[in-house]
Coordinates of C-alpha atoms in Angstrom, one line a residue:
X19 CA 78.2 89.2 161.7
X20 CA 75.4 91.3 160.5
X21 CA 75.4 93.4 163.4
X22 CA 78.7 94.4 163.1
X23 CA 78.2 95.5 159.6
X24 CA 75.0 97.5 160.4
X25 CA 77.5 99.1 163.1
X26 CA 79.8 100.3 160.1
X27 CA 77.9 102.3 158.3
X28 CA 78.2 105.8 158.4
X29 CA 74.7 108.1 157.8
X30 CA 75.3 111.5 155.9
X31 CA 71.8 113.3 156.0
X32 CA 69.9 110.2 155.8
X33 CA 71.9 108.7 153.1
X34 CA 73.5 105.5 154.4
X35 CA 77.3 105.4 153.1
X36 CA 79.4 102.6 152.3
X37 CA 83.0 101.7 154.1
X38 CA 84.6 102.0 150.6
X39 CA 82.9 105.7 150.5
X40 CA 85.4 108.3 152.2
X41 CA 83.7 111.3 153.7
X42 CA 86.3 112.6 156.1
X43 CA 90.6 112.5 155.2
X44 CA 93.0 111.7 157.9
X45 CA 92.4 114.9 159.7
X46 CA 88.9 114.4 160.3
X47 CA 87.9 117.0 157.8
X48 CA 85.3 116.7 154.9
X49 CA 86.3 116.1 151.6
X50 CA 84.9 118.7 149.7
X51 CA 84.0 117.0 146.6
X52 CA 82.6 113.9 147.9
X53 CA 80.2 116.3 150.6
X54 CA 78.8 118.5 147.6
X55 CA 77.9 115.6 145.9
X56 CA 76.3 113.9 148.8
X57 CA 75.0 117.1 149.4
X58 CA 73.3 117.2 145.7
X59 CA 71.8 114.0 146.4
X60 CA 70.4 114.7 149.7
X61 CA 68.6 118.2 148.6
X62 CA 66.7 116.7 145.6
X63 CA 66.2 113.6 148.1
X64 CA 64.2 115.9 150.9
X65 CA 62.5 117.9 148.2
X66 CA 60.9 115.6 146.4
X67 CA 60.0 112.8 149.8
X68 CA 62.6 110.1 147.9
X69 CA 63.9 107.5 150.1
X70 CA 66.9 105.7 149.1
X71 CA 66.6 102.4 150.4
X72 CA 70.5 100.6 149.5
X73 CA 73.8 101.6 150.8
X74 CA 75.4 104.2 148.7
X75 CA 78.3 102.7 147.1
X76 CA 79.6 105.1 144.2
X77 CA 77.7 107.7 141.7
X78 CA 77.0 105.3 139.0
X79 CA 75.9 101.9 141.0
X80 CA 71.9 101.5 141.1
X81 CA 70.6 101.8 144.6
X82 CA 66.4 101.6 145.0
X83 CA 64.2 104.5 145.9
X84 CA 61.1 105.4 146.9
X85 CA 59.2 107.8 146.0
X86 CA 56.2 109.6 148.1
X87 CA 53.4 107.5 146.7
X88 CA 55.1 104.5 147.7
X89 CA 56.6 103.7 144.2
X90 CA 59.4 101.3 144.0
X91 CA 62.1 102.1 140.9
X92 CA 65.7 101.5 140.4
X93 CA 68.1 104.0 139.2
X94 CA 71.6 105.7 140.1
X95 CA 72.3 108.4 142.2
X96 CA 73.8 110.1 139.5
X97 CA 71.0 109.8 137.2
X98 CA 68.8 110.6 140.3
X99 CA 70.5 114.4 140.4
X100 CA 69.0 115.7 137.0
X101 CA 66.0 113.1 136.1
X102 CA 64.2 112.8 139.9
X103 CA 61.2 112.2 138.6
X104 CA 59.4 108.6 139.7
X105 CA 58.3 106.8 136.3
X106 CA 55.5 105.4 138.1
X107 CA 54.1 108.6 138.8
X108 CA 54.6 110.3 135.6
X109 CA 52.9 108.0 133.7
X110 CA 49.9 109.1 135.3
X111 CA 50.5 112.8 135.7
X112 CA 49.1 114.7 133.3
X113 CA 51.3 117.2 131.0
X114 CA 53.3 119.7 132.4
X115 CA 52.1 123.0 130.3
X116 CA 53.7 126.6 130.0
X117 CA 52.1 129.1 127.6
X118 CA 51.2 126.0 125.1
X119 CA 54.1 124.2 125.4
X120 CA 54.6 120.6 127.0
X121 CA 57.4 120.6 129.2
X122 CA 60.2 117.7 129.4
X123 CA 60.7 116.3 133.0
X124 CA 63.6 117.6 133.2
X125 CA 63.1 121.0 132.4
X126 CA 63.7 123.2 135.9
X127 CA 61.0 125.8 135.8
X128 CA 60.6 126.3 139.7
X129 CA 62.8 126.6 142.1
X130 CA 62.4 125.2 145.3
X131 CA 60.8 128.2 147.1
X132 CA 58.0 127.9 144.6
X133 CA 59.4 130.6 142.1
X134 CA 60.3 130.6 138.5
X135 CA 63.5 129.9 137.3
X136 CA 64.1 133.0 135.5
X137 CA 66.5 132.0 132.9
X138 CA 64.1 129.1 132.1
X139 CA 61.2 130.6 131.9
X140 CA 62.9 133.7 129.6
X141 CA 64.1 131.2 127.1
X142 CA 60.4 129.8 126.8
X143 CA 58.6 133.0 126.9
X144 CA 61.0 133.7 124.0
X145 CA 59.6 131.0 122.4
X146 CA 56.5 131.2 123.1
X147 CA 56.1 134.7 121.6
X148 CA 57.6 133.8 118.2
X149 CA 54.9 130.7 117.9
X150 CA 52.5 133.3 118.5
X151 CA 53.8 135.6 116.1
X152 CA 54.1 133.5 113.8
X153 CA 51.0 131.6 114.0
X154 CA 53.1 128.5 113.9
X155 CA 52.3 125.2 116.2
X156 CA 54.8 122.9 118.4
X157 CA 54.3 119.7 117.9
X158 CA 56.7 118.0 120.7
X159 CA 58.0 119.0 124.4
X160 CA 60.7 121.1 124.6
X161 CA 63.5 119.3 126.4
X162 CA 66.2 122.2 125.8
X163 CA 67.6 124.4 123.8
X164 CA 70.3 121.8 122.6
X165 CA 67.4 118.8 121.6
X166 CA 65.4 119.8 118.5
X167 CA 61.5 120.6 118.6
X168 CA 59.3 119.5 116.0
X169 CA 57.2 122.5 114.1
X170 CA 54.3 122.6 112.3
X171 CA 54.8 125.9 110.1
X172 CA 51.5 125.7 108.7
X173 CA 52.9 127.2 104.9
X174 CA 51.3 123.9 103.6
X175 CA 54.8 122.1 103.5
X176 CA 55.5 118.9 105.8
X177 CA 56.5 120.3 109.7
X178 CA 59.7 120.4 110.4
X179 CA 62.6 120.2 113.0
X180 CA 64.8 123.1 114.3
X181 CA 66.6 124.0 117.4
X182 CA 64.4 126.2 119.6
X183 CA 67.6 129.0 119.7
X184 CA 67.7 129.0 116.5
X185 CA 63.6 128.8 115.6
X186 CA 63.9 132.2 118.0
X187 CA 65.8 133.7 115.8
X188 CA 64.1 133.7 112.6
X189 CA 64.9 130.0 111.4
X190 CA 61.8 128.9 109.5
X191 CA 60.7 126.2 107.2
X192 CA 63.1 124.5 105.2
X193 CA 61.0 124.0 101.7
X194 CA 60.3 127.6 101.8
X195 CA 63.4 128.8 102.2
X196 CA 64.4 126.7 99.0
X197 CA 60.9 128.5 97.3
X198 CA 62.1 131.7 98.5
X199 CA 65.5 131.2 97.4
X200 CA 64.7 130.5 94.1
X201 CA 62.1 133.4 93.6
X202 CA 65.1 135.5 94.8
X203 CA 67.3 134.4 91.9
X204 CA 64.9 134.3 89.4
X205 CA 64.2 137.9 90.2
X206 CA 67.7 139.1 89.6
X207 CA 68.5 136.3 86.7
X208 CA 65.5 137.1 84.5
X209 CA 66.8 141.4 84.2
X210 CA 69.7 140.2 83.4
X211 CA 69.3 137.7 80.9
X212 CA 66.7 139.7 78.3
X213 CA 69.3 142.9 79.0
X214 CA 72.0 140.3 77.1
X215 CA 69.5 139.2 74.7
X216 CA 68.8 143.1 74.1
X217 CA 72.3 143.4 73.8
X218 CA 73.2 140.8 71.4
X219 CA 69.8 141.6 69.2
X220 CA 68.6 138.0 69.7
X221 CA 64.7 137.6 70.5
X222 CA 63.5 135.4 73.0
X223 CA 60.2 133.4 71.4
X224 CA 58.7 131.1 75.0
X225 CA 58.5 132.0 78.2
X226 CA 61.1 132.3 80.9
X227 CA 60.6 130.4 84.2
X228 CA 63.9 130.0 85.3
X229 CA 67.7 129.6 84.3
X230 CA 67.4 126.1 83.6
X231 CA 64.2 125.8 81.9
X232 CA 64.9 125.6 78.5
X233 CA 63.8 128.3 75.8
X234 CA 63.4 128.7 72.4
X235 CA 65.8 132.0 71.1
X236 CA 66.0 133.0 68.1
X237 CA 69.9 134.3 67.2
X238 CA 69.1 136.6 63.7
X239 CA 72.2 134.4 62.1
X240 CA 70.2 132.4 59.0
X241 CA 69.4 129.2 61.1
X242 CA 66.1 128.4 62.4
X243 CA 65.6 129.2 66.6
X244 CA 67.1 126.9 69.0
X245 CA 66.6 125.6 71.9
X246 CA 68.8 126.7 74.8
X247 CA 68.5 127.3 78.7
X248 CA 69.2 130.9 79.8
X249 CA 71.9 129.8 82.2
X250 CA 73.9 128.4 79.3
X251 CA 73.0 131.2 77.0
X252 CA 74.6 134.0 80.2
X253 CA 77.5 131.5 80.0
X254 CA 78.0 132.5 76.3
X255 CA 76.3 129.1 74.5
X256 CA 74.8 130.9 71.4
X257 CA 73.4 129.1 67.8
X258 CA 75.2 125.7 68.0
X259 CA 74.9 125.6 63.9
X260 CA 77.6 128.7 64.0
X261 CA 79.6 126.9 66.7
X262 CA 79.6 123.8 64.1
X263 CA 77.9 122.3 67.2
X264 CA 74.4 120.9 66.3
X265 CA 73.1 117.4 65.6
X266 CA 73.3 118.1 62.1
X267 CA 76.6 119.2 61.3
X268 CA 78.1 116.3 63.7
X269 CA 76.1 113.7 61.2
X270 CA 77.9 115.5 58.2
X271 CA 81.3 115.3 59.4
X272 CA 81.2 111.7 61.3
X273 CA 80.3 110.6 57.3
X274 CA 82.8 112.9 56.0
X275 CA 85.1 110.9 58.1
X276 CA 83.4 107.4 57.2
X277 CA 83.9 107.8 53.5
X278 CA 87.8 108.8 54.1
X279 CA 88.3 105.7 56.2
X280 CA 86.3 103.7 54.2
X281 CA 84.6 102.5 57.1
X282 CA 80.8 101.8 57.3
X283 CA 77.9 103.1 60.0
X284 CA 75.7 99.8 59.9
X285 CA 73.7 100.3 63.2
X286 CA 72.3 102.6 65.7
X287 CA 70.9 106.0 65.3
X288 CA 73.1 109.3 66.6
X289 CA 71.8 110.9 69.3
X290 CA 74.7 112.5 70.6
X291 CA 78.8 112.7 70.5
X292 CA 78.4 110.4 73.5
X293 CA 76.0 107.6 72.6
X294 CA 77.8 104.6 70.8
X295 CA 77.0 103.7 67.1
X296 CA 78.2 100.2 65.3
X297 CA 80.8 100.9 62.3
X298 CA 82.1 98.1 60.3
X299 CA 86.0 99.1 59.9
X300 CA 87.6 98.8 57.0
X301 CA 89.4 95.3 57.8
X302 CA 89.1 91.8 58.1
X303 CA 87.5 92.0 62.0
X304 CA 83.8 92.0 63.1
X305 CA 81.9 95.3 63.3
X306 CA 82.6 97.4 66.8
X307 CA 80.4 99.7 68.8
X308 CA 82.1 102.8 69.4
X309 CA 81.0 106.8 70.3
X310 CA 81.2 109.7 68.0
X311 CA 83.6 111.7 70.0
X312 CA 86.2 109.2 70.3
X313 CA 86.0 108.1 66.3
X314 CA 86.3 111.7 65.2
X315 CA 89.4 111.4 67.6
X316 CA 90.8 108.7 66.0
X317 CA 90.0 105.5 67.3
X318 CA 89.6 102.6 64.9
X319 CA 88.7 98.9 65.4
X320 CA 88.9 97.5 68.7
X321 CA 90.6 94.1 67.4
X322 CA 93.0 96.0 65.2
X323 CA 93.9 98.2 67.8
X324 CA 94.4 95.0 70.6
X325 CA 96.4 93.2 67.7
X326 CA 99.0 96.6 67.6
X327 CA 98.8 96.7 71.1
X328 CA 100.0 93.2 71.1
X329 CA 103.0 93.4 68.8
X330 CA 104.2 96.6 70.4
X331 CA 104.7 94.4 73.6
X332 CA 106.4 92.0 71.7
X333 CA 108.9 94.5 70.3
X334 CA 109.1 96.1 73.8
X335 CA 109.8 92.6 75.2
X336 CA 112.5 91.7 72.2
X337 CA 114.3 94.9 72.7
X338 CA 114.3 94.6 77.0
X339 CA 116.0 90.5 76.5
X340 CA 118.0 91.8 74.0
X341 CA 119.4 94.7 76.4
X342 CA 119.5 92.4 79.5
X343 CA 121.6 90.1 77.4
X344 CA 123.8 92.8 75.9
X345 CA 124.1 93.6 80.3
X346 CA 125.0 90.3 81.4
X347 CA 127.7 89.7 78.9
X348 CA 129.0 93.5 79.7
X349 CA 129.7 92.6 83.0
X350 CA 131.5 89.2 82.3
X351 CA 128.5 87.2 84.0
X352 CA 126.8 83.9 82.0
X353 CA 122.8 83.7 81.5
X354 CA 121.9 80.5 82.1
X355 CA 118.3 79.9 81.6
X356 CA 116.0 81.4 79.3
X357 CA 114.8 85.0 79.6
X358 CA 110.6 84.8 79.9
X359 CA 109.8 88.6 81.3
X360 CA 111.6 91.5 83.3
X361 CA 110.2 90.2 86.8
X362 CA 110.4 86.2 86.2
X363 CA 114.0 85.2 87.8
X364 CA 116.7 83.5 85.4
X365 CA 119.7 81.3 87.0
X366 CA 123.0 84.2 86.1
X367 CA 126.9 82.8 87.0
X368 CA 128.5 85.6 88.0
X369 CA 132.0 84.0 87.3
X370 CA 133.1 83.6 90.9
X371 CA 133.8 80.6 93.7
X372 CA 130.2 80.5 94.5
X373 CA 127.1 78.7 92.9
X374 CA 124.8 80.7 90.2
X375 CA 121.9 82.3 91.4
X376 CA 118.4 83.2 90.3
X377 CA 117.6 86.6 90.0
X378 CA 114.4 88.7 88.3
X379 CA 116.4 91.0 85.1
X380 CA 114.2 93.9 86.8
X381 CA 116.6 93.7 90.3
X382 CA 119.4 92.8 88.0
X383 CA 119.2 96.0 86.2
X384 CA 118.3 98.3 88.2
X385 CA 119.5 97.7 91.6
X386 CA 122.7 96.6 90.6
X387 CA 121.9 92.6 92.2
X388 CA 124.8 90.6 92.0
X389 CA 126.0 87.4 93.9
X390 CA 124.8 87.4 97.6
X391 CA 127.6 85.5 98.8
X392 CA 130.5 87.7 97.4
X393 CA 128.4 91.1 98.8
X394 CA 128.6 89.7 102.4
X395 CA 130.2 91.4 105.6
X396 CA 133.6 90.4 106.7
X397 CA 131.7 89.4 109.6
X398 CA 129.5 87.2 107.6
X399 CA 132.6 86.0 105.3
X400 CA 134.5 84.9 108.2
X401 CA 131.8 83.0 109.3
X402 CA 130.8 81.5 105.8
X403 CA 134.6 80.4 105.6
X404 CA 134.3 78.3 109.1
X405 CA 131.4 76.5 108.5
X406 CA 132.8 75.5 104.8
X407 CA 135.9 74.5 106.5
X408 CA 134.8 72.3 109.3
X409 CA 132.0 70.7 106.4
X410 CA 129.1 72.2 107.8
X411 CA 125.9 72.3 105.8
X412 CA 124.6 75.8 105.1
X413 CA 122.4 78.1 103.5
X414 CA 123.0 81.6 102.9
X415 CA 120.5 84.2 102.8
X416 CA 117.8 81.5 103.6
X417 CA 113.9 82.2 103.2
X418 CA 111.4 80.0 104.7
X419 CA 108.7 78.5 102.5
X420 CA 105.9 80.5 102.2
X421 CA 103.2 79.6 105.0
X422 CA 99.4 79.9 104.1
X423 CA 98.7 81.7 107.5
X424 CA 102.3 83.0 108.5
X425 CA 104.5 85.8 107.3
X426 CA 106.8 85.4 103.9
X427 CA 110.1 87.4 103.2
X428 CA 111.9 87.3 106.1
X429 CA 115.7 86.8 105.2
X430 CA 118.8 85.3 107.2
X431 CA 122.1 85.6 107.1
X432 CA 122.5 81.7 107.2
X433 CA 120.3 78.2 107.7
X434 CA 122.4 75.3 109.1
X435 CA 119.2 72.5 108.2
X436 CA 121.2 69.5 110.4
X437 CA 121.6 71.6 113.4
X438 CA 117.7 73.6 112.6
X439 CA 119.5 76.5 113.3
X440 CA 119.3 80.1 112.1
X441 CA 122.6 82.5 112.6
X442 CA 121.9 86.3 112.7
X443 CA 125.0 88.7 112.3
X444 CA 124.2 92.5 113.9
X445 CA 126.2 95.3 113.0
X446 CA 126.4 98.2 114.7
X447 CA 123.3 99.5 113.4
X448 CA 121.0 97.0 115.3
X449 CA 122.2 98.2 118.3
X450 CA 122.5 102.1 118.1
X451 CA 121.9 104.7 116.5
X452 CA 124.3 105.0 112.7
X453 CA 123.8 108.3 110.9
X454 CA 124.4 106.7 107.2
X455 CA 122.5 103.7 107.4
X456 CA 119.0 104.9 109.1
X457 CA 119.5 107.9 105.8
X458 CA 120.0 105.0 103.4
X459 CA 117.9 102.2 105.1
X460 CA 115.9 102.1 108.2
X461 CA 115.9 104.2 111.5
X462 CA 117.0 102.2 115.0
X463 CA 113.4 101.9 116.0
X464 CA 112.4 99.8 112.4
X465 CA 115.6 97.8 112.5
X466 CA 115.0 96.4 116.2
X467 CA 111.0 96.0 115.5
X468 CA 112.2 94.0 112.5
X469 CA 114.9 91.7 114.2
X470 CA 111.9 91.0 117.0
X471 CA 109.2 89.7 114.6
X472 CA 112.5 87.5 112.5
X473 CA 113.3 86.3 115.6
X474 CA 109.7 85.3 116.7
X475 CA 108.9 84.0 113.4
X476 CA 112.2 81.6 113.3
X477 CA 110.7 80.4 116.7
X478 CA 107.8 79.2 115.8
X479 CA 109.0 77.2 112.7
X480 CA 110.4 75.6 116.0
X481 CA 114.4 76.5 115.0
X482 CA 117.2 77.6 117.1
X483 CA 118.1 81.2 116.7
X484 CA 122.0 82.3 117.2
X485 CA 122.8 85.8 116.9
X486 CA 125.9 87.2 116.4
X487 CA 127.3 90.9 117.9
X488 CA 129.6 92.6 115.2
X489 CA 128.7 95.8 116.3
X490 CA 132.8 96.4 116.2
X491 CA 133.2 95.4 112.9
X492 CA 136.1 93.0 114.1
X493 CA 135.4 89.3 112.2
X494 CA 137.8 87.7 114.6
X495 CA 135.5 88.5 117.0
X496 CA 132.8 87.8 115.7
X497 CA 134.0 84.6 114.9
X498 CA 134.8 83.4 118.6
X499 CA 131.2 84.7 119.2
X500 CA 129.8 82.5 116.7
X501 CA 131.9 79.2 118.1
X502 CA 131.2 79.7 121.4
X503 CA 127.1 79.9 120.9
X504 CA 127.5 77.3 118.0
X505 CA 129.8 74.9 120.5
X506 CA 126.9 75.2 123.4
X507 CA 124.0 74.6 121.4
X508 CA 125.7 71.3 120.0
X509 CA 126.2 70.4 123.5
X510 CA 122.9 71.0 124.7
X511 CA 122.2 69.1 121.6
X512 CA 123.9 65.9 123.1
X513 CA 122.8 66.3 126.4
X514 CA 119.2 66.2 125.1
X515 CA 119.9 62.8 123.0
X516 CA 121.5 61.3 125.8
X517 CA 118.6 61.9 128.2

């Protein structure tokens, strides 16, 4: 057996091939991509005195090789055509060098005739002469131009990482770029800002060392100097005493406005418009905590405030029951349980054959929801009348319980609980496409999805599922379609009991 296998496999240039590796098509002819990777393989095979010892199978299986030294490692041929290098070996060797810098293994820089690879060694001659230049050290191998180096700038800042391309051309250490940044706009900023202070005939009493360093200006107005950061002052900040803005001013009016309310500051000391300060209010309520800002706006007592909150709802909630009632009675319906909140449902008789029904006064008002039963199809009608005819148990528009770990809201047209049957009626719109209703409802693609997870869903509550086809809008129809599936499931039924 093993002798007929050996007998099978096909040597391409000393690279034994598997059956399931086609070389040559139907004509006998090579195929072209297969050969140039065999090819690939083979070249960087003889050039380096590899061996492959396994059957190649495909690019990305692992095969063993040897390597000249006698080295065993495992690796893919794929791998094999841009990393050739034996691990064994290069542990050992000692670093590849080129003007300075350690070279990755697999960076290229000879060719196989022995000569320099010209576009390689360009692009590290380039580099090479701007570490030179700049008196700068590499720290790590260069791999290639798209794998960072690591830099020592020597600029007394930490080393740092760049991309050799764009190290080449003139990208240098981060921190100093900041540092040089910085002098730059302090350079230009500084002109600038004593040219306004000339301007405005304000004098400037510290030192400048940078926008946002603060300094002490004096602003010829009467007040003492203040303190104020040249960016804020080029923004057009000026004497915050004149701008009614300083510390304080704020304490004169915040007691200004304490003695009007008749309120008291008990606790804390102000610091700023934004830092809260404890004010017994001029009620019955414990003291609050509250800012500045938002008591010079207006705010008063947290309690008191809750407490008018609180009534507001009430009145809002008095004046909604009162309009729902006002509603019901309008349209010639009958409330009969006690109104609680717009979304908790209340039992409404809408004068009519059917039952009362509970309904939130939100969906009553605003969507216009009225009996289910009397807003039926024909289809559905028909269908209703039937089963109450022949005394069949029903439920119309039927919702499962809700299930802790299965889905909730599904509605259907009818529940028959004796028979553990669901009935579906589809109009035309569950079967093609209706103009109206997917511009008013949903498209053809929602409306099938839908019917597929209410159908699955009434399956596994383990209940029968009828559908019925009213896509012609013709209830007589309909209604032999409903018999006929109700009249074989009730057989089925009593075959099953019999057996």
């Amino acid at each position: 057996m093993k002798e007929d296998q050996l007998e099978k496999v096909v040597v391409y240039r000393g690279i034994k091939l598997a059956d399931s590796v086609k070389l040559f098509n139907r004509k006998g002819e090579y195929i072209l991509p297969v050969k140039i990777g065999l090819d690939k393989l083979a070249d960087i095979l003889e050039e380096c005195n590899f061996i492959m010892l396994d059957v190649f199978a495909k690019d990305k299986g692992e095969v063993r090789f040897v390597c000249e030294f006698g080295h065993l490692y495992i690796r893919t041929p794929k791998k094999m055509k841009y990393d050739n290098f034996c691990p064994n070996c290069s542990k050992n060797e000692p670093d590849r060098m080129y003007r300075g810098i350690k070279l990755g293994n697999s960076v290229k820089l000879y060719k196989k005739d022995g000569e320099f690879n010209k576009q390689v060694k360009q692009g590290l001659d380039k580099l090479a002469d701007k570490l030179e230049k700049n008196n700068h050290l590499l720290l790590s191998e260069f791999v290639n131009n798209t794998t960072k180096i690591t830099i020592d700038y020597r600029c007394g800042h930490k080393p740092g990482i760049a991309f050799p391309n764009n190290y080449t051309r003139d990208e240098g250490c981060y921190e100093c770029g900041i540092e040089s940044a910085k002098k730059k706009s302090h350079e230009k900023s500084e002109p600038k800002f004593r040219k306004m202070l000339e301007e405005n005939n304000h004098k400037l009493l510290t030192e400048y060392k940078g926008t946002k360093a603060k300094v002490v200006i004096d602003f010829n107005c009467g007040h003492k100097p203040h303190e104020i950061s040249p960016g804020n002052y080029m923004m057009g900040k000026r004497c915050p005493k004149c701008r009614n803005m300083c510390p304080e001013q704020a304490i004169e009016k915040l007691n200004e406005i304490l003695i009007k309310n008749g309120d008291e500051w008990i606790e804390g000391e102000y610091i700023n418009t934004h830092t809260k300060i404890k004010i017994k209010f001029n009620c019955d309520h414990e003291a609050n905590w509250i800012t500045p800002a938002h008591y010079k706006d207006g705010m008063g007592c947290y309690d008191c405030g809750l407490l008018i909150t609180t009534m507001a709802a009430q009145e809002r909630s008095e004046l909604a029951k009162k309009e729902f009632e006002e509603l019901v009675k309008r349209n010639g319906h009958q409330l009969l349980s006690e109104y609680k909140s717009a979304t908790e449902k209340v039992l409404i008789h809408y004068n009519c054959k059917h039952d009362a029904h509970s309904v939130s006064p939100n969906a009553y008002k605003t969507h216009n929801v009225y009996c289910p039963l009397c807003k039926v199809s024909k289809g559905e009608k028909i269908i209703q009348d039937w089963l109450e005819e022949n005394g069949i148990e029903y439920e119309a528009q039927f919702k499962f319980p809700k299930q802790k770990k299965g889905r909730f809201g599904y509605k259907y047209d009818f529940m028959l609980p004796n028979q553990n049957s669901i009935i579906e009626v589809h109009g035309l719109q569950h079967y093609e496409h209706c103009y109206y209703h997917e511009v008013s409802s949903k498209t053809l693609e929602k409306e099938q999805e839908n019917d597929r997870l209410k159908l699955e869903y009434a399956e596994s509550m383990g209940c029968n599922y009828i559908v019925v086809d009213y896509r012609e809008h013709n209830p007589e129809l309909a209604l032999q379609r409903f018999i006929k599936q109700y009249t074989d499931l009730i057989e089925r039924k009593n075959k099953l009991q019999k057996v």
